[in-house]
CSV table of C-alpha atoms in Angstrom, one decimal:
chain,number,residue,atom,x,y,z
A,1,MET,CA,0.2,0.2,0.0
A,2,THR,CA,1.7,3.1,-1.4
A,3,PRO,CA,1.2,6.0,1.7
A,4,LYS,CA,-1.4,8.0,0.2
A,5,HIS,CA,-3.7,5.1,-0.2
A,6,LEU,CA,-3.0,4.5,3.5
A,7,ALA,CA,-3.0,8.0,4.3
A,8,THR,CA,-6.8,8.0,2.5
A,9,VAL,CA,-7.4,4.8,4.6
A,10,LEU,CA,-6.4,6.7,8.0
A,11,GLY,CA,-8.6,9.4,6.4
A,12,ILE,CA,-11.4,6.9,6.4
A,13,GLY,CA,-11.4,4.9,9.6
A,14,ILE,CA,-11.1,8.5,11.8
A,15,ALA,CA,-14.9,9.5,10.2
A,16,GLY,CA,-16.2,6.7,10.2
A,17,LEU,CA,-14.9,6.9,14.2
A,18,ALA,CA,-15.8,10.2,14.7
A,19,LEU,CA,-19.5,9.7,13.0
A,20,SER,CA,-20.3,6.3,15.5
A,21,SER,CA,-19.1,8.1,19.0
A,22,CYS,CA,-21.3,10.7,17.5
A,23,THR,CA,-24.2,8.2,17.3
A,24,ILE,CA,-23.4,6.4,20.7
A,25,SER,CA,-23.9,10.2,22.1
A,26,ARG,CA,-26.9,10.1,20.6
A,27,HIS,CA,-28.4,7.4,22.1
A,28,GLU,CA,-26.9,7.6,25.7
A,29,ARG,CA,-30.5,7.5,27.5
A,30,VAL,CA,-30.3,4.0,25.9
A,31,ALA,CA,-26.9,3.3,27.4
A,32,ASP,CA,-27.8,4.5,30.7
A,33,HIS,CA,-31.1,2.7,31.3
A,34,LEU,CA,-28.8,-0.4,30.0
A,35,LEU,CA,-26.5,0.2,32.7
A,36,GLU,CA,-29.2,1.4,35.1
A,37,ARG,CA,-30.6,-2.2,34.5
A,38,GLY,CA,-27.3,-3.9,35.0
A,39,SER,CA,-26.4,-1.9,38.5
A,40,THR,CA,-30.0,-3.4,39.9
A,41,ILE,CA,-29.6,-7.1,38.6
A,42,GLU,CA,-26.0,-6.5,40.9
A,43,ARG,CA,-27.8,-5.1,43.3
A,44,ASN,CA,-30.4,-8.5,44.0
A,45,ALA,CA,-27.8,-11.0,43.3
A,46,PRO,CA,-26.2,-12.7,46.3
A,47,LEU,CA,-22.8,-12.0,46.9
A,48,GLY,CA,-19.6,-13.4,48.6
A,49,GLY,CA,-15.9,-12.7,48.7
A,50,GLU,CA,-14.8,-8.7,48.3
A,51,SER,CA,-18.7,-7.8,46.8
A,52,LEU,CA,-19.9,-8.7,50.5
A,53,SER,CA,-17.0,-6.7,52.0
A,54,VAL,CA,-18.5,-3.7,49.4
A,55,ARG,CA,-21.8,-4.3,50.8
A,56,LYS,CA,-21.1,-4.8,54.5
A,57,HIS,CA,-19.2,-1.4,54.5
A,58,GLU,CA,-22.8,-0.2,52.0
A,59,VAL,CA,-24.8,-0.8,55.1
A,60,LYS,CA,-22.6,-0.1,57.8
A,61,ARG,CA,-22.3,3.5,56.9
A,62,ALA,CA,-26.5,3.4,55.7
A,63,TYR,CA,-26.7,2.5,59.0
A,64,ARG,CA,-24.5,5.5,60.8
A,65,ASP,CA,-25.9,7.8,58.5
A,66,LEU,CA,-29.7,6.8,60.1
A,67,ILE,CA,-28.5,7.0,63.5
A,68,HIS,CA,-26.8,10.8,62.8
A,69,TYR,CA,-29.8,12.0,61.0
A,70,ARG,CA,-32.3,10.7,64.0
A,71,ASP,CA,-29.6,12.6,66.7
A,72,THR,CA,-30.5,15.5,64.7
A,73,PHE,CA,-33.7,15.6,64.2
A,74,GLU,CA,-34.2,14.7,68.0
A,75,THR,CA,-31.8,17.4,68.9
A,76,LEU,CA,-33.9,20.2,66.5
A,77,ARG,CA,-37.5,18.9,67.7
A,78,ARG,CA,-35.7,19.3,71.3
A,79,ARG,CA,-34.8,23.0,70.3
A,80,ARG,CA,-38.1,23.2,68.9
A,81,ASP,CA,-36.8,24.7,65.6
A,82,GLY,CA,-39.5,24.4,63.2
A,83,ASN,CA,-37.2,25.5,60.3
A,84,GLY,CA,-34.5,23.4,60.4
A,85,LEU,CA,-36.7,19.8,60.7
A,86,THR,CA,-38.1,21.1,57.8
A,87,LEU,CA,-35.3,21.7,55.9
A,88,PHE,CA,-34.0,18.6,57.2
A,89,ARG,CA,-36.7,16.1,56.8
A,90,GLN,CA,-36.4,17.0,53.1
A,91,PHE,CA,-32.5,16.0,53.2
A,92,ALA,CA,-33.3,12.8,54.6
A,93,GLU,CA,-36.6,11.7,53.1
A,94,ASN,CA,-34.4,12.9,49.5
A,95,TYR,CA,-31.6,10.6,51.1
A,96,MET,CA,-33.9,7.2,52.1
A,97,ASP,CA,-35.6,7.7,48.8
A,98,SER,CA,-32.4,7.6,46.9
A,99,HIS,CA,-30.0,6.2,48.9
A,100,LEU,CA,-31.0,4.4,50.9
A,101,GLN,CA,-33.7,2.0,49.2
A,102,PRO,CA,-31.5,1.1,46.8
A,103,ILE,CA,-29.5,-1.1,49.2
A,104,LEU,CA,-32.3,-2.1,51.4
A,105,ASP,CA,-34.6,-3.5,48.1
A,106,ALA,CA,-32.5,-6.3,48.1
A,107,ASP,CA,-34.0,-9.6,49.7
A,108,TRP,CA,-31.0,-12.1,49.5
A,109,GLN,CA,-29.5,-10.2,52.5
A,110,SER,CA,-32.4,-10.6,54.8
A,111,ASP,CA,-31.5,-14.3,54.9
A,112,HIS,CA,-27.7,-13.6,54.3
A,113,PRO,CA,-26.2,-15.0,57.4
A,114,GLU,CA,-23.2,-11.7,57.3
A,115,LEU,CA,-26.1,-9.0,56.8
A,116,LEU,CA,-29.0,-9.9,58.1
A,117,GLY,CA,-28.5,-8.1,61.3
A,118,MET,CA,-27.3,-5.6,59.9
A,119,ASP,CA,-30.2,-4.6,57.9
A,120,ALA,CA,-33.0,-5.6,60.5
A,121,ASN,CA,-31.6,-2.5,62.0
A,122,ILE,CA,-31.7,0.0,59.5
A,123,ARG,CA,-35.0,-0.7,58.2
A,124,LEU,CA,-35.9,-0.4,62.2
A,125,VAL,CA,-33.9,2.9,62.5
A,126,GLN,CA,-35.0,4.0,58.9
A,127,ALA,CA,-38.5,3.3,60.5
A,128,GLU,CA,-37.6,5.4,63.8
A,129,CYS,CA,-36.7,7.9,61.4
A,130,TYR,CA,-40.5,8.5,59.6
A,131,MET,CA,-40.9,8.5,63.1
A,132,LEU,CA,-39.4,12.0,63.7
A,133,MET,CA,-40.2,12.8,60.6
A,134,SER,CA,-43.7,12.4,61.5
A,135,LYS,CA,-44.7,10.5,58.4
A,136,PRO,CA,-47.0,7.3,60.5
A,137,GLY,CA,-47.3,5.8,57.0
A,138,LYS,CA,-44.1,5.2,55.5
A,139,MET,CA,-42.9,4.0,59.1
A,140,GLN,CA,-46.2,1.2,59.1
A,141,LYS,CA,-44.9,0.7,55.6
A,142,VAL,CA,-41.6,-0.3,56.7
A,143,LEU,CA,-42.5,-2.2,60.1
A,144,ASN,CA,-45.1,-3.8,58.1
A,145,GLY,CA,-41.8,-4.9,55.6
A,146,ILE,CA,-39.8,-6.2,58.1
A,147,GLU,CA,-42.7,-9.0,59.7
A,148,ASP,CA,-42.9,-9.5,56.1
A,149,ARG,CA,-39.4,-10.6,55.4
A,150,TYR,CA,-37.8,-12.0,58.9
A,151,LYS,CA,-41.4,-13.7,59.7
A,152,GLY,CA,-40.8,-17.0,62.2
A,153,ARG,CA,-37.6,-15.1,63.3
A,154,GLU,CA,-39.0,-13.0,65.6
A,155,THR,CA,-37.1,-13.7,68.5
A,156,MET,CA,-33.7,-12.3,66.7
A,157,LEU,CA,-31.6,-10.1,68.4
A,158,VAL,CA,-30.9,-6.8,67.3
A,159,ASP,CA,-29.9,-3.3,68.0
A,160,TYR,CA,-32.6,-1.3,68.5
A,161,PRO,CA,-33.5,1.1,70.4
A,162,VAL,CA,-30.2,2.2,69.8
A,163,GLY,CA,-27.8,1.4,72.0
A,164,GLU,CA,-29.4,-1.5,73.7
A,165,GLN,CA,-30.6,-5.2,72.4
A,166,SER,CA,-34.0,-6.3,72.2
A,167,THR,CA,-36.1,-9.0,70.3
A,168,LEU,CA,-37.5,-7.9,67.0
A,169,ALA,CA,-40.9,-8.4,68.3
A,170,GLU,CA,-39.8,-6.3,70.8
A,171,ALA,CA,-38.4,-4.2,68.6
A,172,ILE,CA,-41.6,-3.5,66.4
A,173,GLU,CA,-43.5,-3.7,69.6
A,174,ASN,CA,-41.3,-0.2,70.7
A,175,LEU,CA,-41.3,1.4,67.5
A,176,SER,CA,-45.2,1.2,66.7
A,177,ASP,CA,-46.0,2.4,70.0
A,178,ARG,CA,-44.3,5.2,69.9
A,179,LYS,CA,-45.7,5.4,66.1
A,180,TRP,CA,-47.9,9.0,66.8
A,181,ASP,CA,-44.6,10.7,69.5
């Protein structure tokens, strides 16, 4: 191949790459949808090894976040800071909907021996946060979900109230009694 032909072939190749990249960027939403679907499948698949370690880290971090949110709600209520409560309620609800719910959507972690305790704890604190946000309907939905997920395991020990241990049945009863606080 002569240098002239090589330059022509390279020019056509570069033009083809540029055209395909324009086409791909135009259909970015399709690619995003495919990536989203893949991440949903990955979140719902049982894990082991490094993947399990990453999931544990995510769950522990979300639990710590919820503990801090709960403490903030209680502080704002004690200070009678209605404005702060309103603003923080919006922030916390957005966090729970966009970051926490995808973590809790996986069914398998409620049965995994290394995650089921953390999963129950995070759901209990989520219910308490909804109670502190004056959202008894959402709180009840979380409590019903806990009862359904852990049916037959009501004697399992959980860290609720935070800093104490009780059975899952006692923790649910405690939260149900506080629903209208």
